[in-house]
Coordinates of C-alpha atoms in Angstrom, one line a residue:
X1 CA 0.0 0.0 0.0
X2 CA 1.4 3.2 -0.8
X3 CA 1.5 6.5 1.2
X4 CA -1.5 8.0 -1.1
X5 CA -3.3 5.0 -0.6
X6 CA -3.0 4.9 2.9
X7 CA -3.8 8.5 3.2
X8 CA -7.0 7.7 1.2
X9 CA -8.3 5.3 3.3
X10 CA -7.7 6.8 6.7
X11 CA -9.4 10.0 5.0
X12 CA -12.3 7.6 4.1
X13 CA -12.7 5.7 7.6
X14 CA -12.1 9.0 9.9
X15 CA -15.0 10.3 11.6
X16 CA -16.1 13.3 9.9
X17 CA -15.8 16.4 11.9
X18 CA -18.8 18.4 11.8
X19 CA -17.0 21.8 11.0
X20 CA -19.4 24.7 11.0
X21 CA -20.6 23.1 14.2
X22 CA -17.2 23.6 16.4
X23 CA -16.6 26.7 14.7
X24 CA -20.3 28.1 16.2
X25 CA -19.7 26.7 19.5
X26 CA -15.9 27.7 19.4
X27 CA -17.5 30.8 18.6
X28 CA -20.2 31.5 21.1
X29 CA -18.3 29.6 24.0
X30 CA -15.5 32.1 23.3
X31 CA -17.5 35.4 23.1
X32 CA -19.3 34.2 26.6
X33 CA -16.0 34.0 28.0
X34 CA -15.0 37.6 26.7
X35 CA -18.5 38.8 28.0
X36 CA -18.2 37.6 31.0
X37 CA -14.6 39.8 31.4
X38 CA -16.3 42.5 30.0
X39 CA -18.6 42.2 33.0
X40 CA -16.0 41.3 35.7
X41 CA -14.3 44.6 34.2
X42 CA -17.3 46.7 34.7
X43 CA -17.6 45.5 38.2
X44 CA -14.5 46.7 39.0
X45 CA -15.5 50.1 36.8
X46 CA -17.7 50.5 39.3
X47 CA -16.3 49.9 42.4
X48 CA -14.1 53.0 41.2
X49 CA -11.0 51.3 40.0
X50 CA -9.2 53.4 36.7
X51 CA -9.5 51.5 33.7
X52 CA -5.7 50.2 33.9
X53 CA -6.3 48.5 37.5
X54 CA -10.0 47.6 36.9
X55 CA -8.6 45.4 33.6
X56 CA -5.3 43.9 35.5
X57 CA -7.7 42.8 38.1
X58 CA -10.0 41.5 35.6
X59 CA -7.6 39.7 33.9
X60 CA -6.0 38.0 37.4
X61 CA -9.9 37.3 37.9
X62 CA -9.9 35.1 35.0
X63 CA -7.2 33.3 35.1
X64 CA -7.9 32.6 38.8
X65 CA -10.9 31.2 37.6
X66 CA -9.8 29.2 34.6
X67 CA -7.7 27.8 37.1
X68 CA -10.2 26.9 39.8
X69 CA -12.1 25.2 37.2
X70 CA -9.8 23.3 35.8
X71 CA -9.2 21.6 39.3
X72 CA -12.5 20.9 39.2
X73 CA -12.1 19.4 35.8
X74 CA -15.2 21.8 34.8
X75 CA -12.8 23.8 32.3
X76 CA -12.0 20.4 30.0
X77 CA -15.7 19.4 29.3
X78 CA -16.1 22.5 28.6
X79 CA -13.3 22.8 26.2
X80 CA -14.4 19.2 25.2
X81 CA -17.5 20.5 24.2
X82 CA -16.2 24.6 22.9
X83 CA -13.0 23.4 21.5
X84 CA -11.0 26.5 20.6
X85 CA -13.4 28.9 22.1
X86 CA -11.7 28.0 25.2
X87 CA -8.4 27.9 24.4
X88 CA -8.5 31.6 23.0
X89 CA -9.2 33.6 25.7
X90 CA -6.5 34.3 28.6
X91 CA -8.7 31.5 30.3
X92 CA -7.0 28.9 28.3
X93 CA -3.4 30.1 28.9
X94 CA -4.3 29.5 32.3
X95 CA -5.4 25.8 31.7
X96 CA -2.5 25.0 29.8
X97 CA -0.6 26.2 33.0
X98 CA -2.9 24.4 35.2
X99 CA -3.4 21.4 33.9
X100 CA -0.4 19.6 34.2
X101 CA 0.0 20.5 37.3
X102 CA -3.2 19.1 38.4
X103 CA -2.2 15.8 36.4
X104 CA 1.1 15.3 37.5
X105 CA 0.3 16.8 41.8
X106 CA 0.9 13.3 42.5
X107 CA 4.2 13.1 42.0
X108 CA 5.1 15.8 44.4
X109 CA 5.5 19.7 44.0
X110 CA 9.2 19.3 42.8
X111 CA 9.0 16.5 40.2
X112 CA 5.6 16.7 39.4
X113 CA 4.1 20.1 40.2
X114 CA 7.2 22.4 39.5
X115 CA 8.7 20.2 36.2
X116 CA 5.4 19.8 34.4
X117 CA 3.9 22.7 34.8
X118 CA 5.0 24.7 32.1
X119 CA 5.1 21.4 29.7
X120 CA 2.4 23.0 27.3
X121 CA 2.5 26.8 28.0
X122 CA 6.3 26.4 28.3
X123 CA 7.0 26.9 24.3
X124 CA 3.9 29.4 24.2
X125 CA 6.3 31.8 26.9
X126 CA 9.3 31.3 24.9
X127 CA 8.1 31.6 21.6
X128 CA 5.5 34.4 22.0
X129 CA 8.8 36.2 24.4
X130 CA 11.3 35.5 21.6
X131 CA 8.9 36.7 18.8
X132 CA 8.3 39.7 20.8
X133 CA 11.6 40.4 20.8
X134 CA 12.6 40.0 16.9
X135 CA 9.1 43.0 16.5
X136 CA 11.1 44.9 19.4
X137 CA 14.2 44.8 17.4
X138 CA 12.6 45.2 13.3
X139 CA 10.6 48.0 14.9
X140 CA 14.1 50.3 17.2
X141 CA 16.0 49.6 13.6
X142 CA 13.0 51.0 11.8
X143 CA 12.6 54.2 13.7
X144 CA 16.2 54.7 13.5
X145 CA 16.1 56.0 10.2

């Protein structure tokens, strides 16, 4: 069997993926999550915070929460069920962080805990840092002239 062959037939017997489905939950799941930091935000509007504390606060808010729920294993049927409308927001930054360290608890807080923590945000920090950094540099070298 060749490699086109082969490809053909897993194509064939793979489940089909209802598309526009995950896309409108990804979608709507995704916007709640948004919504509901744009209403944690407004809280903290109104309790008189400026705009730069009120969204710090709302952003620790959600990732508190993400977190919470994710020890509760609430945040993976959701994402089970909202795919990428989960993983989006700074809620699912969150989850990556907290996941493995629910999974891997235990194994203790140095081996498990501490090691695997950053296993899945890890190259998220150092790439989204390092790409940072290269936009940093091309934009100082284009202001220069």
């Amino acid at each position: 069997m060749t490699e086109k062959e082969y490809s053909k037939l897993v194509g064939e017997l793979a489940p089909k993926s209802p598309i526009w489905k995950d896309c409108a939950l990804a979608f709507l799941v995704g916007g709640l999550i948004c919504t509901l930091g744009q209403l944690i935000m407004n809280g903290y509007l109104a309790l008189n915070m400026d705009k730069t504390d009120a969204s710090t606060a709302t952003s620790i808010t959600l990732v508190a929460l993400s977190a919470f729920f994710t020890g509760l294993s609430l945040y993976d049927n959701l994402a089970k069920y909202a795919g990428a409308g989960t993983l989006v927001p700074i809620t699912g930054f969150a989850n990556a962080i907290a996941a493995p360290a629910v999974e891997f608890k235990t194994e203790g807080f140095i081996l498990g805990v501490g090691a695997k923590m950053f296993t899945i945000a890890g190259p998220v920090i150092v790439y989204g840092v390092s790409a940072s950094v290269v936009y940093g540099l091309i934009y100082w070298i284009t202001t220069l002239f």
